[in-house]
CSV table of C-alpha atoms in Angstrom, one decimal:
chain,number,residue,atom,x,y,z
K,6,TYR,CA,-21.6,154.6,-47.5
K,7,GLY,CA,-23.6,156.2,-50.2
K,8,THR,CA,-20.7,158.5,-51.0
K,9,LEU,CA,-18.5,155.4,-51.4
K,10,GLY,CA,-20.9,154.0,-54.0
K,11,CYS,CA,-23.0,151.6,-51.8
K,12,LYS,CA,-26.7,151.3,-52.3
K,13,VAL,CA,-28.2,152.5,-49.0
K,14,TYR,CA,-31.7,152.4,-47.6
K,15,VAL,CA,-32.8,154.4,-44.6
K,16,VAL,CA,-35.9,153.1,-42.8
K,17,GLU,CA,-37.6,155.6,-40.6
K,18,MET,CA,-40.7,155.0,-38.4
K,19,MET,CA,-41.5,158.7,-38.3
K,20,LYS,CA,-43.2,160.5,-41.2
K,21,GLU,CA,-40.0,162.5,-41.8
K,22,ILE,CA,-36.3,162.0,-41.1
K,23,LEU,CA,-34.7,164.3,-38.5
K,24,PRO,CA,-38.0,165.5,-37.1
K,25,MET,CA,-36.2,167.8,-34.6
K,26,MET,CA,-34.8,169.9,-37.4
K,27,ASP,CA,-36.4,172.5,-39.6
K,28,LEU,CA,-38.2,171.0,-42.6
K,29,ASP,CA,-36.6,173.3,-45.2
K,30,VAL,CA,-33.2,172.2,-44.0
K,31,VAL,CA,-34.1,168.5,-43.9
K,32,LYS,CA,-35.2,168.8,-47.5
K,33,VAL,CA,-31.7,169.9,-48.5
K,34,VAL,CA,-30.2,166.9,-46.8
K,35,LYS,CA,-32.7,164.5,-48.4
K,36,ALA,CA,-32.0,165.9,-51.8
K,37,GLU,CA,-28.2,165.5,-51.3
K,38,LEU,CA,-28.7,161.9,-50.1
K,39,ALA,CA,-30.9,161.1,-53.1
K,40,LYS,CA,-28.1,162.3,-55.4
K,41,LYS,CA,-25.9,159.6,-53.8
K,42,GLY,CA,-28.5,157.0,-54.4
K,43,VAL,CA,-29.8,156.8,-50.8
K,44,GLU,CA,-33.4,155.6,-50.7
K,45,ILE,CA,-35.4,156.9,-47.7
K,46,LEU,CA,-38.4,155.0,-46.5
K,47,THR,CA,-40.5,157.1,-44.0
K,48,SER,CA,-43.5,155.9,-42.0
K,49,ALA,CA,-41.9,152.5,-42.3
K,50,LYS,CA,-41.3,149.9,-39.6
K,51,VAL,CA,-38.7,147.1,-39.6
K,52,VAL,CA,-40.6,144.0,-38.6
K,53,GLY,CA,-37.8,141.4,-39.1
K,54,ILE,CA,-34.2,140.8,-40.1
K,55,LYS,CA,-33.0,137.5,-41.4
K,56,ASP,CA,-29.3,136.6,-41.6
K,57,ASN,CA,-28.7,134.8,-44.9
K,58,GLY,CA,-24.9,134.4,-44.4
K,59,ARG,CA,-23.4,136.9,-46.9
K,60,GLU,CA,-26.4,139.1,-46.8
K,61,ALA,CA,-29.3,140.2,-44.7
K,62,ALA,CA,-33.0,140.3,-45.6
K,63,VAL,CA,-34.8,143.2,-43.9
K,64,GLN,CA,-38.6,143.0,-43.7
K,65,VAL,CA,-40.2,146.4,-43.7
K,66,GLU,CA,-43.8,147.4,-43.3
K,67,ILE,CA,-45.0,150.5,-45.1
K,68,GLY,CA,-48.7,151.4,-45.0
K,69,GLY,CA,-49.8,147.9,-44.2
K,70,ALA,CA,-47.7,146.4,-47.1
K,71,ARG,CA,-44.5,144.4,-46.7
K,72,LYS,CA,-41.3,145.1,-48.5
K,73,GLU,CA,-38.0,143.2,-48.4
K,74,LEU,CA,-34.7,144.9,-48.6
K,75,ILE,CA,-31.5,143.0,-49.2
K,76,GLY,CA,-28.1,144.2,-48.0
K,77,GLU,CA,-24.7,143.2,-47.0
K,78,LYS,CA,-24.9,145.0,-43.6
K,79,VAL,CA,-27.7,146.3,-41.4
K,80,LEU,CA,-27.0,149.2,-39.1
K,81,VAL,CA,-29.5,149.6,-36.3
K,82,SER,CA,-29.6,153.1,-35.0
K,83,VAL,CA,-32.3,153.6,-32.4
K,84,GLY,CA,-30.9,156.1,-30.0
K,85,ARG,CA,-28.2,156.1,-27.3
K,86,LYS,CA,-28.1,155.1,-23.7
K,87,THR,CA,-25.9,156.0,-20.8
K,88,ASN,CA,-23.0,153.8,-19.6
K,89,THR,CA,-23.2,154.4,-15.8
K,90,GLU,CA,-23.8,151.0,-14.3
K,91,ALA,CA,-20.2,150.8,-12.8
K,92,LEU,CA,-20.9,154.0,-10.8
K,93,ASN,CA,-23.1,152.1,-8.2
K,94,MET,CA,-25.3,155.2,-7.9
K,95,ASP,CA,-27.9,153.4,-5.7
K,96,LYS,CA,-25.2,152.8,-3.0
K,97,VAL,CA,-24.6,156.6,-2.6
K,98,GLY,CA,-28.2,157.7,-3.1
K,99,ILE,CA,-27.8,159.4,-6.5
K,100,ALA,CA,-31.2,159.3,-8.2
K,101,HIS,CA,-31.3,158.1,-11.8
K,102,ASP,CA,-33.8,156.9,-14.4
K,103,ARG,CA,-32.5,153.7,-16.0
K,104,GLY,CA,-28.9,154.9,-15.8
K,105,ARG,CA,-29.6,158.6,-16.7
K,106,ILE,CA,-28.4,160.6,-13.7
K,107,THR,CA,-31.2,162.9,-12.5
K,108,VAL,CA,-30.0,166.5,-12.3
K,109,ASN,CA,-31.7,169.9,-11.8
K,110,ASP,CA,-31.0,173.0,-13.9
K,111,LYS,CA,-27.9,173.6,-11.8
K,112,MET,CA,-26.6,170.2,-13.0
K,113,GLU,CA,-26.7,169.1,-9.3
K,114,THR,CA,-27.8,165.5,-8.6
K,115,SER,CA,-30.0,164.4,-5.7
K,116,VAL,CA,-26.9,164.4,-3.5
K,117,THR,CA,-25.9,168.0,-2.5
K,118,GLY,CA,-22.6,169.0,-4.0
K,119,VAL,CA,-22.4,166.2,-6.5
K,120,TYR,CA,-22.9,167.3,-10.2
K,121,ALA,CA,-23.4,165.3,-13.4
K,122,ILE,CA,-22.8,166.7,-16.8
K,123,GLY,CA,-22.8,165.4,-20.4
K,124,ASP,CA,-24.2,162.1,-21.7
K,125,CYS,CA,-24.5,160.5,-18.3
K,126,ASN,CA,-27.5,162.7,-17.5
K,127,GLY,CA,-29.2,161.9,-20.8
K,128,ARG,CA,-30.5,165.4,-21.4
K,129,ILE,CA,-28.9,166.3,-24.7
K,130,MET,CA,-26.1,164.0,-25.8
K,131,LEU,CA,-23.8,166.4,-27.6
K,132,ALA,CA,-20.2,167.4,-26.7
K,133,HIS,CA,-20.8,171.2,-26.8
K,134,VAL,CA,-23.8,170.7,-24.5
K,135,ALA,CA,-21.6,168.8,-22.1
K,136,SER,CA,-19.1,171.7,-22.1
K,137,ASP,CA,-21.8,174.2,-21.3
K,138,GLN,CA,-23.2,171.9,-18.5
K,139,GLY,CA,-19.7,171.6,-17.2
K,140,GLU,CA,-19.4,175.4,-16.9
K,141,ILE,CA,-22.8,175.6,-15.2
K,142,ALA,CA,-21.8,172.8,-12.7
K,143,ALA,CA,-18.4,174.5,-11.9
K,144,GLU,CA,-20.0,177.9,-11.3
K,145,ASN,CA,-22.6,176.3,-8.9
K,146,ALA,CA,-19.9,174.2,-7.2
K,147,MET,CA,-18.0,177.5,-6.5
K,148,GLY,CA,-21.1,179.1,-4.9
K,149,HIS,CA,-22.3,181.1,-7.9
K,150,LYS,CA,-25.8,180.8,-9.3
K,151,ALA,CA,-26.1,179.5,-12.9
K,152,GLU,CA,-28.7,177.5,-14.7
K,153,PHE,CA,-28.6,175.3,-17.8
K,154,ASN,CA,-31.0,176.5,-20.6
K,155,PRO,CA,-31.4,173.8,-23.3
K,156,ALA,CA,-33.1,176.3,-25.6
K,157,THR,CA,-29.9,178.3,-26.1
K,158,ASN,CA,-27.8,175.2,-27.0
K,159,PRO,CA,-27.4,174.5,-30.7
K,160,SER,CA,-28.5,171.1,-32.1
K,161,CYS,CA,-26.4,169.5,-34.8
K,162,VAL,CA,-26.6,166.5,-37.1
K,163,TYR,CA,-23.4,165.3,-38.7
K,164,THR,CA,-24.8,164.5,-42.1
K,165,ASN,CA,-23.3,165.7,-45.3
K,166,PRO,CA,-24.1,168.6,-45.5
K,167,GLU,CA,-24.2,169.1,-41.8
K,168,ILE,CA,-27.2,170.6,-40.1
K,169,ALA,CA,-27.2,173.0,-37.1
K,170,GLY,CA,-30.0,174.9,-35.4
K,171,VAL,CA,-30.8,176.8,-32.3
K,172,GLY,CA,-34.2,177.8,-30.9
K,173,LEU,CA,-37.5,176.9,-32.4
K,174,THR,CA,-38.0,175.5,-35.9
K,175,GLU,CA,-40.7,177.1,-38.1
K,176,GLU,CA,-42.9,174.0,-37.5
K,177,GLN,CA,-42.5,174.4,-33.7
K,178,ALA,CA,-43.3,178.1,-33.9
K,179,LYS,CA,-46.5,177.3,-35.9
K,180,GLU,CA,-47.5,174.7,-33.3
K,181,LYS,CA,-47.1,177.2,-30.5
K,182,GLY,CA,-49.2,179.8,-32.4
K,183,LEU,CA,-46.4,182.3,-32.5
K,184,GLU,CA,-46.2,185.1,-35.0
K,185,TYR,CA,-42.9,184.9,-36.9
K,186,VAL,CA,-41.0,186.1,-39.9
K,187,VAL,CA,-38.9,183.8,-42.1
K,188,GLY,CA,-35.6,184.9,-43.5
K,189,LYS,CA,-33.5,182.7,-45.8
K,190,PHE,CA,-30.1,183.0,-47.4
K,191,PRO,CA,-28.9,180.5,-50.0
K,192,LEU,CA,-25.4,179.3,-49.4
K,193,MET,CA,-24.7,179.4,-53.2
K,194,ALA,CA,-24.3,183.2,-52.6
K,195,ASN,CA,-21.6,182.6,-50.0
K,196,GLY,CA,-18.0,182.5,-51.2
K,197,LYS,CA,-16.7,180.1,-48.5
K,198,ALA,CA,-19.6,177.7,-49.1
K,199,LEU,CA,-19.0,177.7,-52.8
K,200,ILE,CA,-15.4,176.8,-52.2
K,201,MET,CA,-16.1,174.1,-49.6
K,202,ASN,CA,-19.2,172.3,-51.0
K,203,GLY,CA,-20.4,174.1,-54.2
K,204,GLY,CA,-22.8,176.3,-52.3
K,205,THR,CA,-25.2,173.5,-51.1
K,206,GLY,CA,-27.6,174.5,-48.4
K,207,LEU,CA,-29.1,177.6,-46.7
K,208,VAL,CA,-29.3,179.7,-43.6
K,209,LYS,CA,-32.8,180.2,-42.3
């Protein structure tokens, strides 16, 4: 919407947007959003939304103070949930947690020989993760031994520019007390990136 010229506000309860991603990479996305006029409010909480007909008034609490944002549309994006109610899992004894099918690292459910992959198990709701889980499930169904390792599956966020990462972020490495070395490569030194987006971003 910002690219199309709309004024956009992002209200985030956490102290930073995209907390699962590396902070250096998040800074690039924030800078690009700011260029498009997107205003990001972090450590902020939506406490009310009033429908005024042609517009909506959003009440936001930041540091104990209240702020009102006016907009034509309000998009509430607070996560995803599974859509498994029609499966009647309780009737066949498949364990689940509020619709998220419980699986082990072999992608097997509580019923031997029944596997669940992808969004329905609620682990990591990304298409390429579902593909990996499908391979794991198929191998185990055929008598082989394979286990799903979430640490080796890339995370991605479809922002503009897009973000992708695998393994620990620098912040997570610090929290774990690990010794590490940082290497960075600016994409403005990459020919394809220059052609595609002007060289915005980095590899870390």
